[in-house]
GROMACS .gro file of C-alpha atoms in nm:
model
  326
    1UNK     CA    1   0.851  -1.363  -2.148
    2UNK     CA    2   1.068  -1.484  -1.848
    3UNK     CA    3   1.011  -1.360  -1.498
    4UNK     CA    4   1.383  -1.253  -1.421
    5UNK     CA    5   1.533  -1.053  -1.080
    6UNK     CA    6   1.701  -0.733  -1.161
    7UNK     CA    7   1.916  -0.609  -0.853
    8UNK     CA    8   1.693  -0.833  -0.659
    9UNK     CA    9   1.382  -0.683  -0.787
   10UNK     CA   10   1.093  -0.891  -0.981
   11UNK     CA   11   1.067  -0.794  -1.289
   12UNK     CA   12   0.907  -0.870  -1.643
   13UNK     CA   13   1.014  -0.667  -1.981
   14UNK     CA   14   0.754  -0.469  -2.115
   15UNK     CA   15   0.569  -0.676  -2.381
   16UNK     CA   16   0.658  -0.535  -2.723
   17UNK     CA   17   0.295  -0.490  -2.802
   18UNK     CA   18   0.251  -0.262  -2.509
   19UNK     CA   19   0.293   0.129  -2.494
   20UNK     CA   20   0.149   0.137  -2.119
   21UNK     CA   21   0.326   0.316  -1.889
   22UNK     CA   22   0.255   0.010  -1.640
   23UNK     CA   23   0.231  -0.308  -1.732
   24UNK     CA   24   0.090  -0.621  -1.558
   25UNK     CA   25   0.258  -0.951  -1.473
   26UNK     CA   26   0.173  -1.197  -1.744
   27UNK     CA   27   0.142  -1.481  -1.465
   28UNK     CA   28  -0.095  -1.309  -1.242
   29UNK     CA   29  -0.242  -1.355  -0.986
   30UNK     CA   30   0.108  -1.438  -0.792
   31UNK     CA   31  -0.093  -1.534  -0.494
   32UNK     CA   32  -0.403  -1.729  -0.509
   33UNK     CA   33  -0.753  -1.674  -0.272
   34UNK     CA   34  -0.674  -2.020  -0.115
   35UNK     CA   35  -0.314  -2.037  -0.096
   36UNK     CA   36  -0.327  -2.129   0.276
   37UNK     CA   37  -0.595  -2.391   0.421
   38UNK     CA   38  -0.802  -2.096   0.577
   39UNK     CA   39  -0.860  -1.810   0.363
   40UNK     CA   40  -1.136  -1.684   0.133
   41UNK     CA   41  -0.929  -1.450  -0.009
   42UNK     CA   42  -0.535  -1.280   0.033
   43UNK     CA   43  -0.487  -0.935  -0.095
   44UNK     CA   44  -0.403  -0.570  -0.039
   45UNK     CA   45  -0.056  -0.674   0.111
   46UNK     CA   46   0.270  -0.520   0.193
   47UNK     CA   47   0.633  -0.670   0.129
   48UNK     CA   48   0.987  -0.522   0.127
   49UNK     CA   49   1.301  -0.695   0.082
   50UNK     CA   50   1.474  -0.903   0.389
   51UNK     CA   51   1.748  -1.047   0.435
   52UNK     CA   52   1.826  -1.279   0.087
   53UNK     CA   53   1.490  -1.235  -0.027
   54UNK     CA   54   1.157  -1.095   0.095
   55UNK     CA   55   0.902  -1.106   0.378
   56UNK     CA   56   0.568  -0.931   0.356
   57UNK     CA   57   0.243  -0.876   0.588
   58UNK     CA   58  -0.032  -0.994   0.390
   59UNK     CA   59  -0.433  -0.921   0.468
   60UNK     CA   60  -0.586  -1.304   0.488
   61UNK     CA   61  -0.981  -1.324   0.530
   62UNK     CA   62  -1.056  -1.648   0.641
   63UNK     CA   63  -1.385  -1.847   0.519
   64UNK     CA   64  -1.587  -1.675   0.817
   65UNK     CA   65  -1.462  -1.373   0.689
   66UNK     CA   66  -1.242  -1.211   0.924
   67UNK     CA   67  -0.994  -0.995   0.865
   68UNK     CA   68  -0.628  -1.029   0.970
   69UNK     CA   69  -0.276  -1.012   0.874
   70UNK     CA   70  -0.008  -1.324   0.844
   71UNK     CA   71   0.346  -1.319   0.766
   72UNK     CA   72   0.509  -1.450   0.457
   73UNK     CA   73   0.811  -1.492   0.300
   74UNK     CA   74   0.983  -1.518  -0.060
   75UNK     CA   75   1.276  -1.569  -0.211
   76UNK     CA   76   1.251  -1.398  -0.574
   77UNK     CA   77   0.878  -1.133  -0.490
   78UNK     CA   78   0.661  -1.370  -0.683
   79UNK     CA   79   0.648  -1.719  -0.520
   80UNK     CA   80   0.506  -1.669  -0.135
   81UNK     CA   81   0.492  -1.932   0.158
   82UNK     CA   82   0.201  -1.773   0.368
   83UNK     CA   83   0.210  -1.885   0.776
   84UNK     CA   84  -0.105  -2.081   0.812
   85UNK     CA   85  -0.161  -1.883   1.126
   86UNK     CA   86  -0.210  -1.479   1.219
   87UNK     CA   87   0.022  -1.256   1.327
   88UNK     CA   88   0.029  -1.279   1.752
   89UNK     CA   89   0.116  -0.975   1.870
   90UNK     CA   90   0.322  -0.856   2.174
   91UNK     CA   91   0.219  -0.566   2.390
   92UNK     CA   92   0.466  -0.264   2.202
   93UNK     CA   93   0.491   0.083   2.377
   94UNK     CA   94   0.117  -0.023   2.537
   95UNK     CA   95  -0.042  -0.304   2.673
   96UNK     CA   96  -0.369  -0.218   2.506
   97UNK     CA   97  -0.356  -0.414   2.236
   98UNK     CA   98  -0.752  -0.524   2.170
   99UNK     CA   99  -0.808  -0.548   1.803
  100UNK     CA  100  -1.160  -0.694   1.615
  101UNK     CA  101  -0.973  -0.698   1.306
  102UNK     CA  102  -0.688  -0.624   1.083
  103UNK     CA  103  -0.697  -0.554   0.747
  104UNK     CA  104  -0.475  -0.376   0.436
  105UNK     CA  105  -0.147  -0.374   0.542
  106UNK     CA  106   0.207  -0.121   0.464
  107UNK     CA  107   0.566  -0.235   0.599
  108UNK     CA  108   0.846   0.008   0.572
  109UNK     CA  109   1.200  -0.028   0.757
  110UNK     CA  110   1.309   0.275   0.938
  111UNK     CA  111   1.616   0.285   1.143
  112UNK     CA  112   1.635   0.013   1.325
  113UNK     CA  113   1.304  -0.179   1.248
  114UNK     CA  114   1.082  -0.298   1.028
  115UNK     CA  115   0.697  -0.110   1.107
  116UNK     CA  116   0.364  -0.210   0.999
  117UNK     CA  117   0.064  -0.011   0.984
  118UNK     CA  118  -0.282  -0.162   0.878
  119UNK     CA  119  -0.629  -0.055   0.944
  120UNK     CA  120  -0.733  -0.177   1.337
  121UNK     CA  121  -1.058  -0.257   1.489
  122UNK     CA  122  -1.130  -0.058   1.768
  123UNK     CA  123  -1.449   0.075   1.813
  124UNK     CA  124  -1.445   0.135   1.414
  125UNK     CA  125  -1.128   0.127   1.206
  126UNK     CA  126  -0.826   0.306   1.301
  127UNK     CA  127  -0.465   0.338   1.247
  128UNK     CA  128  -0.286   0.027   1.397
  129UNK     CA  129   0.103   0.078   1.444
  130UNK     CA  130   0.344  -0.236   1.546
  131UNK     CA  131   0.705  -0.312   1.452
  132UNK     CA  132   0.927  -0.620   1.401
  133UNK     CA  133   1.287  -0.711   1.374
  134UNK     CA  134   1.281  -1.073   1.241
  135UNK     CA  135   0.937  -1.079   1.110
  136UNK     CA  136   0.882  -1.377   1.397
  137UNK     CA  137   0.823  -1.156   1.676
  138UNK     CA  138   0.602  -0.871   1.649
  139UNK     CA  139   0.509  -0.572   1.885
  140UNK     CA  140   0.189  -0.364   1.916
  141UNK     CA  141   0.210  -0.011   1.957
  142UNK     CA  142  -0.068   0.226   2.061
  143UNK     CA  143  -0.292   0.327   1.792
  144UNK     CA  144  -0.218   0.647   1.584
  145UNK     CA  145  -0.569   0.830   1.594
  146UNK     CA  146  -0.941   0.811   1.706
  147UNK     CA  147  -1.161   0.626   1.477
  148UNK     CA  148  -1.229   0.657   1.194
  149UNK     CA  149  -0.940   0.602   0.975
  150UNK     CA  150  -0.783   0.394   0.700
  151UNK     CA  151  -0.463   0.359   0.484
  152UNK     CA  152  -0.204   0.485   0.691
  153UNK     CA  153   0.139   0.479   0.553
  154UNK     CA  154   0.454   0.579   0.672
  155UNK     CA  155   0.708   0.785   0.479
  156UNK     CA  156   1.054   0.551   0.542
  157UNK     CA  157   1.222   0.786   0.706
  158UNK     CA  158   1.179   1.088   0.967
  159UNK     CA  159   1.103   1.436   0.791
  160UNK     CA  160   1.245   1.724   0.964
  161UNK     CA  161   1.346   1.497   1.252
  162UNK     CA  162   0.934   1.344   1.334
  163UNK     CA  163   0.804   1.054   1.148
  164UNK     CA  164   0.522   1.134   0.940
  165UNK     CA  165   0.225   0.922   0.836
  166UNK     CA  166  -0.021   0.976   0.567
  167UNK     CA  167  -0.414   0.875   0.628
  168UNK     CA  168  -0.746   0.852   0.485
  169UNK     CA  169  -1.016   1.011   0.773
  170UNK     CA  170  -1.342   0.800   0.701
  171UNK     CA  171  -1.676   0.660   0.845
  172UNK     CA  172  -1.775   0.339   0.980
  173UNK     CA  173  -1.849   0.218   0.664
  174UNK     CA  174  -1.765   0.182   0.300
  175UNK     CA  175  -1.705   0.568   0.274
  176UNK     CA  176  -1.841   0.765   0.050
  177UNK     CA  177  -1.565   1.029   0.061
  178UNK     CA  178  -1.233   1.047   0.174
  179UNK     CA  179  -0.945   1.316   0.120
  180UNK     CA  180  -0.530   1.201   0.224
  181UNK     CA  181  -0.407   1.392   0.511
  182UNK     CA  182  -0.051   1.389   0.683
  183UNK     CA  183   0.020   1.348   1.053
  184UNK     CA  184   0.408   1.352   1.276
  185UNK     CA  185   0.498   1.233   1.570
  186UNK     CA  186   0.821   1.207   1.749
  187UNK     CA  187   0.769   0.935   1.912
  188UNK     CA  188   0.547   0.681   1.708
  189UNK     CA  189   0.322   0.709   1.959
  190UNK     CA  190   0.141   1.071   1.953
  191UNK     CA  191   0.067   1.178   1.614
  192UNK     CA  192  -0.078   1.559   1.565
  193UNK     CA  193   0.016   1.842   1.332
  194UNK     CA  194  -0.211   1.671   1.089
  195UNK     CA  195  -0.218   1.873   0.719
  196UNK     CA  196  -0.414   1.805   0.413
  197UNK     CA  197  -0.233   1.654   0.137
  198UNK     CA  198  -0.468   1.612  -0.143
  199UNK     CA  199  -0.849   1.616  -0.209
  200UNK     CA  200  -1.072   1.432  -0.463
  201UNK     CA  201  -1.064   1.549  -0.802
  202UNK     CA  202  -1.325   1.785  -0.905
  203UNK     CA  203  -1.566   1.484  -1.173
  204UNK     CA  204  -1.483   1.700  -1.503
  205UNK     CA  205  -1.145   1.704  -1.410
  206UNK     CA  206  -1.076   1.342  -1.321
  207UNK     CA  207  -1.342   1.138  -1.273
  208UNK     CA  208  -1.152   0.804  -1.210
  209UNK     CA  209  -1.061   0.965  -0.842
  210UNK     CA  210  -1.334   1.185  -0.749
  211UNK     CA  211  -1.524   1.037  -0.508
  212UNK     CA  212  -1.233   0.949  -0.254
  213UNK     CA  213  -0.848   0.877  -0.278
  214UNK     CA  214  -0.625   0.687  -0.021
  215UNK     CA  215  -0.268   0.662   0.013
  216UNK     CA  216  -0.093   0.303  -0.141
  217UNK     CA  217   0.248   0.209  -0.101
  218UNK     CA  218   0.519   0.348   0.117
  219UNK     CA  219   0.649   0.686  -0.040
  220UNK     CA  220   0.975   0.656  -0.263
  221UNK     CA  221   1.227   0.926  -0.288
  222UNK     CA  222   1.334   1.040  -0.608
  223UNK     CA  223   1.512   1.344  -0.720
  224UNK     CA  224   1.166   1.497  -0.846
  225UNK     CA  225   1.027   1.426  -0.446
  226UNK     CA  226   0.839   1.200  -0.278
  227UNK     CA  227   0.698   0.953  -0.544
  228UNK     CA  228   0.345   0.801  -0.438
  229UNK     CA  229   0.117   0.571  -0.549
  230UNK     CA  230  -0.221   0.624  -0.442
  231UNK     CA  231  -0.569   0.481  -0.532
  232UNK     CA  232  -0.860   0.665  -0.721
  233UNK     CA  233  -1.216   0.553  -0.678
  234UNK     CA  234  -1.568   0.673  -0.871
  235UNK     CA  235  -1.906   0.584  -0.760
  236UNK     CA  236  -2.001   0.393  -1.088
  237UNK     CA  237  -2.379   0.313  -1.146
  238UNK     CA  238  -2.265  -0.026  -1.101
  239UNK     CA  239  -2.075   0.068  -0.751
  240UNK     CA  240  -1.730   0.177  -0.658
  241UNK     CA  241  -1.432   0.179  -0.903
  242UNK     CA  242  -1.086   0.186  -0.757
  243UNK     CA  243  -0.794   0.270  -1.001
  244UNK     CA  244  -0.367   0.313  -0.935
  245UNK     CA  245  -0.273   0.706  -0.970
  246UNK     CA  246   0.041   0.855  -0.876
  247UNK     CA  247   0.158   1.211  -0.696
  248UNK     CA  248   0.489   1.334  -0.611
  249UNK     CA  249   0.520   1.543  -0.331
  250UNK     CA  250   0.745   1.802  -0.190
  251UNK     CA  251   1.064   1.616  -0.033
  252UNK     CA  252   1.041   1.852   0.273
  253UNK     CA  253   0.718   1.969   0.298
  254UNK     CA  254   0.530   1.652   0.154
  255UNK     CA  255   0.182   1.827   0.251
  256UNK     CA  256   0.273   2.070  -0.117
  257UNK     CA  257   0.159   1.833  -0.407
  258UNK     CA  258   0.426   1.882  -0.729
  259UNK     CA  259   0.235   1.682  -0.977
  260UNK     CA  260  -0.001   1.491  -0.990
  261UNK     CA  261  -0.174   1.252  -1.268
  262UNK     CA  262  -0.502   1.339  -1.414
  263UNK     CA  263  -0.496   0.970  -1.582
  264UNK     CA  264  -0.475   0.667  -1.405
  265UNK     CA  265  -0.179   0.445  -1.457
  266UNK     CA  266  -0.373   0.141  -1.364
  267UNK     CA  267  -0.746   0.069  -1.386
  268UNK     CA  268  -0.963  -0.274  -1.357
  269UNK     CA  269  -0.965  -0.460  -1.718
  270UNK     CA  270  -0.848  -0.806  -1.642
  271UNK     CA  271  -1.108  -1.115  -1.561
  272UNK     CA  272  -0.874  -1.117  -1.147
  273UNK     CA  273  -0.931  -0.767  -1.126
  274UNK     CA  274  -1.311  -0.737  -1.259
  275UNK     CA  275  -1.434  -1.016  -1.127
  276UNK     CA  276  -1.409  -1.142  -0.764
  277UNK     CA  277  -1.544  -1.079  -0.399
  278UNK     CA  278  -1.557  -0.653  -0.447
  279UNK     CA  279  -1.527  -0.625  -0.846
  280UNK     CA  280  -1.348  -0.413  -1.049
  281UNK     CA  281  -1.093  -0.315  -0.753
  282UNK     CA  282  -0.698  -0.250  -0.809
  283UNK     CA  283  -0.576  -0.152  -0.455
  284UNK     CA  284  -0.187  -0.065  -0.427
  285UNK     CA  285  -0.022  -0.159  -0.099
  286UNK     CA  286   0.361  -0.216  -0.185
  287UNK     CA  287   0.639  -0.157  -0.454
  288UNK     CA  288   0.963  -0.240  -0.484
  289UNK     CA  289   1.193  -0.059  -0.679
  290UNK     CA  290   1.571  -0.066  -0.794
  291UNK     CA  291   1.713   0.348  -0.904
  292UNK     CA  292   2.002   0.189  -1.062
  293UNK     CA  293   1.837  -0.048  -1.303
  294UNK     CA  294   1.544   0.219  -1.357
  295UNK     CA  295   1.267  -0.025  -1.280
  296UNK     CA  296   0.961  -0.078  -1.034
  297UNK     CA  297   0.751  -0.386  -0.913
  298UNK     CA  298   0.361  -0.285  -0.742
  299UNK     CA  299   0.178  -0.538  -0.604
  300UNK     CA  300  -0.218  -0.526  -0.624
  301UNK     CA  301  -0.458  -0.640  -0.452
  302UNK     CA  302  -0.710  -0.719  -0.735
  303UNK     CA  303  -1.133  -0.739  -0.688
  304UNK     CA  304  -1.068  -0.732  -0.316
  305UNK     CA  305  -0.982  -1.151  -0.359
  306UNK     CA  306  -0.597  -1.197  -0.444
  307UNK     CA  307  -0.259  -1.057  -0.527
  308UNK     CA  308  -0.089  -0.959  -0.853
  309UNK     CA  309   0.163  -0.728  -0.969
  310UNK     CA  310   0.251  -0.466  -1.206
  311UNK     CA  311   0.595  -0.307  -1.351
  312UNK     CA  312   0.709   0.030  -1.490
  313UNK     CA  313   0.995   0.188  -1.500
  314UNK     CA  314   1.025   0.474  -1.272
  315UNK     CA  315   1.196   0.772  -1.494
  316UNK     CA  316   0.881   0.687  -1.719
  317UNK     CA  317   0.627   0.683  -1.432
  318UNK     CA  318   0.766   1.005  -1.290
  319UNK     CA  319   0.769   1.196  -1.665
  320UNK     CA  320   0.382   1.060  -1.696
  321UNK     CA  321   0.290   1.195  -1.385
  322UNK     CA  322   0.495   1.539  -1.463
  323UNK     CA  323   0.375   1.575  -1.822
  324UNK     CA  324  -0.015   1.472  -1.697
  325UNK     CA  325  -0.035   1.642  -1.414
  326UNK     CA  326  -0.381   1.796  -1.315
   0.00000   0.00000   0.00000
């Protein structure tokens, strides 16, 4: 099975003895734990397509085990050359710029730009907000809330004229809970009106996503509304299980959930996603996707340790989530 580019998308054919809705790349991982001379580990990583090709943000821990974000490019979404060093931010709309870490990535172009958001150290994780135009030079903006936050993702374009972020509120820690909310601002640098999205599913209902959910990729408009991938997790006797769901969302009022599916489309089963720093992890951060061709590429981090990828086609993804909705 051949690895081919459809409308400039990565993509692999369903394998004929599959009836998954999803279905993995038969070459994964696509990026490796040591793929550049520093890191432990490269996952939970955003790309989008750029100029001929691709360029993504991508979370690098290094072998002390800190947490930041590099820049890397591609020319077909499956081969990546990784810069050996961390992002080095500019001072954005702020000079405050202080940072202990960054970690889990999104990148969406809106407008005029391309923005990243990824979950920034100060005083406990936060929302961190920065832009680039060349994915060379990059700009730090002021953070979007107070601690304590992760997985903020921005819709790709404004909603009734305000961009609009979603976000996880959390603790300091590995939290034990964790709803998705919605935010706006007009400015990208005060956020408020801040609405809840979804909750955790009741644990006789779903129990693959009922002990916190977080928002994964950037949202993707379809005709249904605003398709998104998010990620389930249940407190397993043997610790925390995070699966790939999906939701679609009102196209105007993206706080009203449509549908959303009571099965998970992707859950930990092979040895790079059971077995690895945090096992038995599958943690969406980016898709690519082509309407005209019908088809969709995610990419995974996988047991918190390296990247893979997964296809579908999206008129099937959207009917699962429709016709399994909870």
């Amino acid at each position: 099975m051949k690895t081919k580019m459809e409308n400039n998308i990565p993509w692999q054919d369903r394998p004929g003895n599959s009836k998954e809705v999803m279905w993995r790349y038969n070459e994964n991982p696509i990026i490796d734990r040591y793929a550049i001379p520093s890191s432990n580990s490269i996952f939970n990583s955003a790309v989008v397509p750029f100029k001929d090709g691709y360029a993504g943000v991508f979370r690098c821990d290094n072998k002390a085990v800190q947490m930041n974000i590099f820049a890397g490019f591609s020319k077909n979404g499956i081969d990546w050359e990784i810069e050996h060093n961390p992002i080095d931010f500019n001072p954005g709309n702020t000079e405050m710029i202080d940072s202990d870490y960054k970690y889990d990535p999104r990148v969406t172009f809106i407008e005029d730009r391309y923005w990243i958001t990824w979950c920034n150290g100060y005083h406990g994780p936060t929302i961190g907000i920065g832009y680039t135009f060349d994915f060379k030079e990059f700009y730090q903006c002021e953070n979007a809330f107070l601690p304590f936050n992760r997985n903020g993702v921005l819709f790709p374009k404004k909603i009734n004229g305000k961009y609009a972020m979603l976000s996880r509120p959390s603790d300091n820690g590995h939290t034990p809970f964790g709803d998705i909310y919605i935010s706006y601002s007009p400015d990208m640098k005060y956020w408020g009106e801040h609405r809840c999205v979804m909750k955790v599913s009741p644990f006789e209902k779903s129990a693959w996503q009922c002990t916190k959910i977080g928002a994964g990729p950037v949202p993707i408009l379809t005709k249904e509304g605003w398709l998104l991938f998010y990620h389930g997790v249940i407190n397993t006797c043997n610790g925390f299980r995070y699966s790939v769901g999906a939701a679609i969302l009102d196209e105007n009022e993206p706080d009203k959930v449509k549908y959303r599916s009571q099965p998970y489309l992707l859950a930990p089963a092979e040895l790079y996603e059971t077995t690895g720093d945090v096992p038995n992890v599958l943690f969406p951060c980016a898709a690519l996707h082509s309407e005209e061709e019908d088809k969709l590429a995610l990419y995974y981090g996988a047991a918190d340790t390296v990247t893979s990828v997964a296809f579908g086609h999206l008129s099937e993804i959207i009917d699962f989530v429709k016709n399994n909705s909870l």
